[in-house]
Amino acid sequence: MEAAATFTGHKRSSSFSLRCPSLNFLRLRRIFDLFDKNGDGMITIEEISQALSLLGLEADFSDLEFTIKSHIKPGSSGLSFEDFVSLHQSLDSSFFGYDNIASEEEAANDIGDQARMRQEESDLSEAFKVFDEDGDGYISAHELQVVLRKLGLPEAKEIDRIHQMITSVDRNQDGRVDFFEFKDMMRSVLVRS
C-alpha cells in the first residue's frame, strides 16, 4: 500500500477514470498492452516498475511488489488483464476517492446536464416559433421565405432554394419541417460550428 501512497500527492484527475465504462475499459486494455512488453498476457512487477520509471514515477520496488502481489492470482507470474483491472479499481477507489465523490459529481453533472437540456429545448422551441408564424407546429416553405426575407437574406428570393432547404431536413418528406426535424437540424448546425 505504501507504493500507491507515492501517487497520492497528485490531485484527483477527472481523466483518471473516464465516465464511459467502455472507454475506460479500452484505455485500461491499451495501458495493459503497453506494460506487457513480452506480450505473454501477464504484467510482471518488473514490467510495471520499468513502465512507471519510464513515466517518471519512481516507486520503491519492494513497496510496489507489496501492493501488486495482492492482486496476482496464486500460481501466476504476474497480473492478468482482469487482475490489472482489479488493481486499477482498488487504487482508484482507495487513493482517488471515486466511489462516493465520483457518484456525487456525476449526480451533480447529471442535474446540470438536465438543466442545460431543458434550457436548450426551451431555446429551440422559441426559435421554432419565430419560423412557425401560423402556429400550426410546422415550418412551411412560405414561412421560411418570410423569415429569410425579414432577415434580408438573398435566399428569400429563390423559392426553389427554399424548397431545397426544407427537403434537406424534412425526414418524413411531408414538405414541411416539424419541431423534431428542426431540433435535429439546429443541433447538427451547432455541432458543426
XYZ file of N, CA and C in Angstrom:
579
model
N 0.808 -1.192 0.000
C 0.000 0.000 0.000
C 0.853 1.259 0.000
N 2.068 1.152 0.531
C 2.929 2.321 0.583
C 3.309 2.801 -0.810
N 3.477 1.873 -1.757
C 3.845 2.264 -3.117
C 2.762 3.121 -3.727
N 1.545 2.739 -3.501
C 0.450 3.528 -4.052
C 0.397 4.881 -3.383
N 0.840 4.950 -2.137
C 0.815 6.222 -1.427
C 1.722 7.243 -2.094
N 2.726 6.777 -2.842
C 3.588 7.702 -3.539
C 2.816 8.502 -4.581
N 1.688 7.991 -5.018
C 0.901 8.671 -6.032
C -0.150 9.589 -5.432
N -0.340 9.555 -4.125
C -1.420 10.332 -3.519
C -1.115 11.811 -3.470
N 0.117 12.184 -3.739
C 0.454 13.601 -3.764
C -0.199 14.307 -4.936
N -0.638 13.559 -5.907
C -1.291 14.153 -7.079
C -2.737 14.473 -6.751
N -3.228 15.566 -7.322
C -4.651 15.893 -7.154
C -5.477 14.911 -7.956
N -6.718 14.736 -7.515
C -7.620 13.872 -8.274
C -7.732 14.395 -9.689
N -7.685 13.515 -10.621
C -7.787 13.896 -12.015
C -9.061 13.329 -12.597
N -9.816 14.188 -13.274
C -11.050 13.701 -13.881
C -10.760 12.746 -15.021
N -9.509 12.722 -15.490
C -9.185 11.806 -16.578
C -8.716 10.452 -16.063
N -8.537 10.309 -14.740
C -8.093 9.030 -14.205
C -9.130 7.960 -14.506
N -10.378 8.267 -14.285
C -11.469 7.377 -14.661
C -12.341 8.109 -15.659
N -12.607 7.467 -16.759
C -13.494 8.062 -17.740
C -14.932 7.756 -17.357
N -15.863 8.660 -17.696
C -17.263 8.455 -17.323
C -17.880 7.284 -18.063
N -17.399 6.999 -19.249
C -17.959 5.912 -20.044
C -17.188 4.627 -19.751
N -17.820 3.640 -19.123
C -17.108 2.417 -18.752
C -16.438 1.714 -19.926
N -17.068 1.719 -21.101
C -16.457 1.021 -22.229
C -15.175 1.713 -22.679
N -15.137 3.051 -22.619
C -13.915 3.766 -22.968
C -12.844 3.532 -21.912
N -13.233 3.502 -20.642
C -12.295 3.232 -19.569
C -11.682 1.840 -19.767
N -12.494 0.863 -20.142
C -12.035 -0.495 -20.383
C -11.009 -0.516 -21.518
N -11.308 0.178 -22.615
C -10.375 0.234 -23.747
C -9.066 0.895 -23.350
N -9.163 1.970 -22.590
C -7.968 2.675 -22.140
C -7.110 1.755 -21.269
N -7.747 1.034 -20.344
C -7.013 0.108 -19.490
C -6.367 -1.005 -20.312
N -7.090 -1.470 -21.325
C -6.539 -2.540 -22.180
C -5.288 -2.050 -22.886
N -5.312 -0.819 -23.383
C -4.142 -0.265 -24.077
C -2.965 -0.112 -23.122
N -3.243 0.359 -21.911
C -2.185 0.509 -20.909
C -1.604 -0.862 -20.578
N -2.491 -1.827 -20.367
C -2.040 -3.196 -20.065
C -1.115 -3.693 -21.175
N -1.530 -3.521 -22.432
C -0.732 -3.994 -23.564
C 0.618 -3.279 -23.644
N 0.652 -1.994 -23.267
C 1.920 -1.264 -23.252
C 2.854 -1.792 -22.170
N 2.291 -2.119 -21.003
C 3.096 -2.640 -19.899
C 3.573 -4.074 -20.182
N 2.783 -4.824 -20.908
C 3.094 -6.235 -21.191
C 4.114 -6.290 -22.326
N 5.356 -6.013 -22.004
C 6.414 -5.879 -23.010
C 6.631 -7.143 -23.839
N 6.545 -8.322 -23.216
C 6.813 -9.549 -23.961
C 5.556 -10.171 -24.569
N 4.388 -9.535 -24.356
C 3.156 -9.987 -24.989
C 2.637 -11.323 -24.508
N 2.970 -11.714 -23.281
C 2.522 -13.017 -22.778
C 1.176 -12.968 -22.049
N 0.546 -11.802 -22.041
C -0.752 -11.679 -21.378
C -0.638 -11.503 -19.877
N 0.566 -11.285 -19.400
C 0.821 -11.063 -17.973
C 1.721 -9.842 -17.825
N 1.471 -9.088 -16.794
C 2.364 -7.977 -16.475
C 3.074 -8.351 -15.180
N 4.379 -8.423 -15.264
C 5.151 -8.735 -14.060
C 5.397 -7.446 -13.282
N 5.805 -7.608 -12.055
C 6.123 -6.450 -11.228
C 7.288 -5.687 -11.858
N 8.229 -6.420 -12.456
C 9.370 -5.787 -13.123
C 8.894 -4.917 -14.294
N 7.932 -5.435 -15.085
C 7.415 -4.666 -16.225
C 6.709 -3.395 -15.754
N 5.952 -3.503 -14.673
C 5.276 -2.310 -14.133
C 6.303 -1.322 -13.611
N 7.312 -1.818 -12.910
C 8.361 -0.952 -12.374
C 9.064 -0.201 -13.500
N 9.392 -0.915 -14.582
C 10.052 -0.288 -15.732
C 9.144 0.768 -16.373
N 7.858 0.436 -16.537
C 6.919 1.370 -17.164
C 6.760 2.628 -16.312
N 6.622 2.453 -15.005
C 6.489 3.602 -14.113
C 7.744 4.467 -14.149
N 8.891 3.813 -14.205
C 10.164 4.535 -14.276
C 10.247 5.366 -15.557
N 9.830 4.769 -16.683
C 9.820 5.493 -17.958
C 8.883 6.695 -17.918
N 7.815 6.584 -17.120
C 6.858 7.685 -16.978
C 7.322 8.722 -15.960
N 8.476 8.457 -15.339
C 8.993 9.384 -14.340
C 8.351 9.212 -12.979
N 7.691 8.090 -12.761
C 7.036 7.813 -11.485
C 7.845 6.750 -10.749
N 8.886 7.189 -10.086
C 9.752 6.265 -9.361
C 9.017 5.719 -8.146
N 9.075 4.411 -7.973
C 8.466 3.769 -6.812
C 9.450 2.731 -6.282
N 9.511 2.619 -4.983
C 10.356 1.612 -4.360
C 9.855 0.236 -4.780
N 10.760 -0.605 -5.296
C 10.358 -1.904 -5.836
C 9.650 -2.768 -4.796
N 10.148 -2.784 -3.555
C 9.527 -3.639 -2.536
C 8.121 -3.142 -2.187
N 7.920 -1.818 -2.160
C 6.580 -1.278 -1.906
C 5.631 -1.612 -3.058
N 6.156 -1.468 -4.268
C 5.374 -1.784 -5.461
C 4.988 -3.257 -5.458
N 5.960 -4.100 -5.126
C 5.724 -5.540 -5.074
C 4.633 -5.883 -4.053
N 4.689 -5.244 -2.894
C 3.696 -5.481 -1.846
C 2.291 -5.126 -2.330
N 2.163 -3.976 -2.991
C 0.856 -3.507 -3.476
C 0.311 -4.412 -4.574
N 1.165 -4.795 -5.492
C 0.715 -5.541 -6.662
C 0.463 -7.019 -6.353
N 1.274 -7.616 -5.493
C 1.149 -9.054 -5.210
C -0.245 -9.436 -4.718
N -0.901 -8.550 -4.015
C -2.243 -8.881 -3.503
C -3.259 -9.028 -4.632
N -2.910 -8.584 -5.831
C -3.826 -8.684 -6.975
C -3.433 -9.793 -7.947
N -2.290 -10.419 -7.720
C -1.847 -11.514 -8.589
C -2.440 -12.815 -8.067
N -3.055 -13.561 -8.970
C -3.648 -14.845 -8.591
C -2.556 -15.831 -8.180
N -2.834 -16.677 -7.191
C -1.849 -17.666 -6.757
C -1.389 -18.538 -7.930
N -0.081 -18.767 -7.990
C 0.486 -19.603 -9.050
C 0.772 -18.849 -10.325
N 0.423 -17.576 -10.387
C 0.645 -16.784 -11.591
C 1.924 -15.960 -11.441
N 2.567 -15.686 -12.551
C 3.822 -14.937 -12.515
C 3.622 -13.428 -12.567
N 2.406 -13.007 -12.831
C 2.131 -11.573 -12.926
C 0.642 -11.304 -12.960
N 0.309 -10.078 -13.287
C -1.090 -9.666 -13.362
C -1.684 -10.031 -14.716
N -2.804 -10.730 -14.712
C -3.564 -10.904 -15.952
C -4.310 -9.592 -16.177
N -4.969 -9.455 -17.315
C -5.716 -8.222 -17.553
C -6.776 -8.017 -16.478
N -7.473 -9.089 -16.088
C -8.512 -8.977 -15.056
C -7.908 -8.522 -13.731
N -6.709 -9.048 -13.406
C -6.009 -8.632 -12.189
C -5.647 -7.145 -12.267
N -5.208 -6.726 -13.450
C -4.818 -5.335 -13.668
C -6.017 -4.403 -13.469
N -7.182 -4.815 -13.989
C -8.405 -4.031 -13.802
C -8.736 -3.944 -12.318
N -8.605 -5.051 -11.616
C -8.867 -5.079 -10.179
C -7.924 -4.141 -9.436
N -6.636 -4.161 -9.797
C -5.654 -3.264 -9.188
C -6.035 -1.809 -9.453
N -6.385 -1.519 -10.685
C -6.781 -0.151 -11.054
C -7.979 0.312 -10.232
N -8.986 -0.545 -10.130
C -10.185 -0.177 -9.369
C -9.857 0.030 -7.899
N -8.975 -0.782 -7.375
C -8.575 -0.659 -5.980
C -7.860 0.670 -5.738
N -6.918 1.000 -6.612
C -6.200 2.271 -6.479
C -7.135 3.447 -6.700
N -8.023 3.296 -7.663
C -8.987 4.337 -7.998
C -9.839 4.693 -6.788
N -10.427 3.696 -6.156
C -11.318 3.980 -5.032
C -10.560 4.309 -3.757
N -9.421 3.634 -3.505
C -8.680 3.862 -2.269
C -7.965 5.205 -2.229
N -7.350 5.572 -3.333
C -6.491 6.743 -3.300
C -7.059 7.966 -4.003
N -8.070 7.776 -4.806
C -8.642 8.916 -5.508
C -10.084 9.160 -5.110
N -10.631 8.342 -4.231
C -11.959 8.567 -3.669
C -13.082 8.596 -4.670
N -13.032 7.757 -5.680
C -14.051 7.830 -6.718
C -15.367 7.189 -6.365
N -15.389 6.291 -5.386
C -16.653 5.625 -5.078
C -17.740 6.629 -4.732
N -17.486 7.465 -3.727
C -18.517 8.405 -3.292
C -18.427 9.737 -4.010
N -17.224 10.269 -4.129
C -17.067 11.588 -4.728
C -17.499 11.573 -6.185
N -17.068 10.551 -6.929
C -17.434 10.497 -8.345
C -18.935 10.370 -8.494
N -19.567 9.572 -7.634
C -21.015 9.418 -7.723
C -21.709 10.752 -7.482
N -21.219 11.499 -6.486
C -21.811 12.812 -6.197
C -21.564 13.778 -7.354
N -20.340 13.756 -7.898
C -20.031 14.638 -9.023
C -20.870 14.274 -10.241
N -21.009 12.972 -10.490
C -21.811 12.542 -11.635
C -23.263 12.949 -11.451
N -23.778 12.834 -10.223
C -25.164 13.247 -9.960
C -25.311 14.745 -10.205
N -24.349 15.526 -9.716
C -24.404 16.978 -9.934
C -24.293 17.295 -11.419
N -23.398 16.583 -12.120
C -23.264 16.784 -13.562
C -24.548 16.418 -14.287
N -25.188 15.317 -13.853
C -26.438 14.900 -14.481
C -27.518 15.958 -14.292
N -27.597 16.526 -13.087
C -28.583 17.587 -12.825
C -28.281 18.788 -13.709
N -26.995 19.149 -13.794
C -26.593 20.259 -14.661
C -26.898 19.973 -16.116
N -26.633 18.735 -16.541
C -26.920 18.344 -17.924
C -28.417 18.426 -18.210
N -29.229 17.980 -17.260
C -30.678 18.034 -17.442
C -31.151 19.483 -17.546
N -30.601 20.357 -16.717
C -30.986 21.777 -16.769
C -30.572 22.383 -18.104
N -29.354 22.045 -18.573
C -28.903 22.562 -19.872
C -29.788 22.040 -21.001
N -30.181 20.761 -20.903
C -31.041 20.190 -21.945
C -32.409 20.860 -21.955
N -32.962 21.127 -20.756
C -34.255 21.821 -20.692
C -34.145 23.224 -21.267
N -33.040 23.919 -20.951
C -32.831 25.267 -21.481
C -32.670 25.224 -22.994
N -31.915 24.250 -23.483
C -31.726 24.110 -24.918
C -33.061 23.839 -25.609
N -33.858 22.953 -25.016
C -35.175 22.622 -25.572
C -36.056 23.881 -25.621
N -36.010 24.659 -24.551
C -36.796 25.898 -24.480
C -36.329 26.893 -25.543
N -35.004 27.043 -25.680
C -34.461 27.961 -26.688
C -34.850 27.526 -28.097
N -34.756 26.225 -28.354
C -35.125 25.722 -29.679
C -36.612 25.901 -29.949
N -37.422 25.722 -28.927
C -38.861 25.917 -29.075
C -39.175 27.369 -29.430
N -38.501 28.293 -28.769
C -38.701 29.720 -29.073
C -38.256 30.049 -30.496
N -37.113 29.498 -30.892
C -36.619 29.732 -32.254
C -37.585 29.157 -33.277
N -38.129 27.970 -32.984
C -39.077 27.342 -33.896
C -40.304 28.230 -34.088
N -40.774 28.830 -32.998
C -41.962 29.695 -33.062
C -41.738 30.912 -33.957
N -40.483 31.371 -34.041
C -40.176 32.504 -34.927
C -40.479 32.117 -36.370
N -40.135 30.889 -36.740
C -40.364 30.419 -38.107
C -41.814 29.992 -38.328
N -42.421 29.382 -37.329
C -43.784 28.863 -37.442
C -44.785 29.992 -37.171
N -44.935 30.862 -38.153
C -45.752 32.063 -37.961
C -47.219 31.773 -37.701
N -47.766 30.736 -38.333
C -49.194 30.469 -38.134
C -49.455 29.555 -36.931
N -48.396 29.090 -36.263
C -48.545 28.304 -35.039
C -49.117 26.911 -35.228
N -49.000 26.351 -36.444
C -49.564 25.017 -36.688
C -48.601 23.878 -36.345
N -47.396 24.214 -35.854
C -46.439 23.178 -35.484
C -45.537 22.748 -36.622
N -45.576 23.457 -37.737
C -44.754 23.133 -38.892
C -44.195 24.405 -39.507
N -43.026 24.272 -40.126
C -42.458 25.384 -40.890
C -42.624 25.023 -42.358
N -43.398 25.823 -43.050
C -43.612 25.606 -44.483
C -42.576 26.415 -45.269
N -42.474 26.148 -46.541
C -41.561 26.894 -47.405
C -41.911 28.374 -47.375
N -43.215 28.686 -47.386
C -43.653 30.080 -47.355
C -43.214 30.763 -46.059
N -43.371 30.066 -44.913
C -42.975 30.651 -43.635
C -41.457 30.870 -43.581
N -40.704 29.934 -44.106
C -39.256 30.082 -44.147
C -38.873 31.273 -45.020
N -39.572 31.410 -46.145
C -39.304 32.518 -47.047
C -39.564 33.863 -46.355
N -40.646 33.956 -45.591
C -40.982 35.193 -44.881
C -39.869 35.569 -43.901
N -39.387 34.586 -43.137
C -38.333 34.862 -42.146
C -37.033 35.251 -42.850
N -36.680 34.538 -43.897
C -35.465 34.869 -44.638
C -35.551 36.282 -45.230
N -36.732 36.655 -45.697
C -36.943 37.999 -46.231
C -36.764 39.041 -45.128
N -37.334 38.775 -43.938
C -37.189 39.697 -42.805
C -35.719 39.866 -42.399
N -34.961 38.787 -42.560
C -33.536 38.838 -42.227
C -32.698 39.466 -43.345
N -33.354 39.733 -44.475
C -32.666 40.355 -45.602
C -31.727 39.422 -46.341
N -31.982 38.135 -46.259
C -31.117 37.161 -46.917
C -31.541 36.961 -48.376
N -30.580 36.882 -49.290
C -30.892 36.755 -50.713
C -31.638 35.470 -51.069
N -31.478 34.422 -50.239
C -32.163 33.157 -50.499
C -33.681 33.320 -50.506
N -34.177 34.369 -49.861
C -35.627 34.597 -49.774
C -36.256 34.789 -51.152
N -35.465 35.192 -52.132
C -35.985 35.442 -53.470
C -36.064 34.177 -54.316
N -35.418 33.097 -53.844
C -35.337 31.868 -54.636
C -36.162 30.761 -53.985
N -37.423 30.600 -54.401
C -38.317 29.603 -53.806
C -37.789 28.176 -53.993
N -37.111 27.921 -55.128
C -36.538 26.585 -55.335
C -35.477 26.285 -54.270
N -34.674 27.271 -53.955
C -33.644 27.108 -52.926
C -34.294 26.879 -51.561
N -35.374 27.567 -51.284
C -36.104 27.404 -50.019
C -36.675 25.987 -49.926
N -37.227 25.488 -51.025
C -37.733 24.109 -51.034
C -36.597 23.115 -50.788
N -35.402 23.401 -51.331
C -34.245 22.540 -51.081
C -33.877 22.543 -49.597
N -33.952 23.727 -48.987
C -33.650 23.823 -47.553
C -34.620 22.971 -46.745
N -35.881 23.066 -47.091
C -36.908 22.275 -46.389
C -36.653 20.788 -46.604
N -36.433 20.397 -47.854
C -36.223 18.984 -48.196
C -35.000 18.408 -47.489
N -33.970 19.230 -47.308
C -32.732 18.728 -46.699
C -32.909 18.297 -45.240
N -33.939 18.822 -44.558
C -34.166 18.436 -43.156
C -35.496 17.717 -42.937
N -36.300 17.612 -43.991
C -37.636 17.015 -43.900
C -37.546 15.493 -43.994
N -37.360 14.855 -42.847
C -37.144 13.405 -42.824
C -38.358 12.603 -43.264
N -39.547 13.045 -42.892
C -40.740 12.272 -43.262
C -41.303 12.701 -44.611
N -40.634 13.612 -45.274
C -40.955 14.061 -46.635
C -42.400 14.517 -46.807
N -42.871 15.315 -45.840
C -44.223 15.862 -45.972
C -44.212 17.305 -46.490
N -43.039 17.794 -46.877
C -42.934 19.125 -47.461
C -42.853 20.252 -46.448
N -42.732 19.916 -45.190
C -42.617 20.929 -44.149
C -41.755 20.368 -43.012
N -41.324 21.262 -42.136
C -40.420 20.878 -41.062
C -41.161 20.927 -39.732
N -41.200 19.781 -39.035
C -41.818 19.794 -37.697
C -40.741 20.127 -36.659
N -41.142 20.248 -35.406
C -40.216 20.660 -34.359
C -39.050 19.696 -34.214
N -39.298 18.381 -34.312
C -38.220 17.401 -34.134
C -37.202 17.496 -35.268
N -37.672 17.706 -36.481
C -36.762 17.880 -37.610
C -35.961 19.174 -37.448
N -36.631 20.218 -37.001
C -35.975 21.497 -36.753
C -34.894 21.344 -35.686
N -35.242 20.638 -34.598
C -34.310 20.426 -33.494
C -33.077 19.662 -33.974
N -33.285 18.601 -34.742
C -32.155 17.829 -35.268
C -31.270 18.691 -36.164
N -31.916 19.493 -36.999
C -31.174 20.360 -37.903
C -30.365 21.385 -37.115
N -30.952 21.997 -36.110
C -30.256 23.009 -35.315
C -29.104 22.375 -34.532
N -29.305 21.203 -33.997
C -28.223 20.547 -33.243
C -27.061 20.202 -34.170
N -27.359 19.760 -35.376
C -26.272 19.431 -36.302
C -25.528 20.699 -36.724
N -26.246 21.808 -36.866
C -25.610 23.082 -37.207
C -24.731 23.542 -36.042
N -25.232 23.415 -34.806
C -24.474 23.840 -33.634
C -23.249 22.969 -33.418
N -23.358 21.674 -33.689
C -22.219 20.768 -33.522
C -21.139 21.104 -34.525
N -21.517 21.396 -35.766
C -20.522 21.731 -36.788
C -19.825 23.030 -36.465
N -20.539 24.011 -35.909
C -19.899 25.292 -35.600
C -19.317 25.231 -34.228
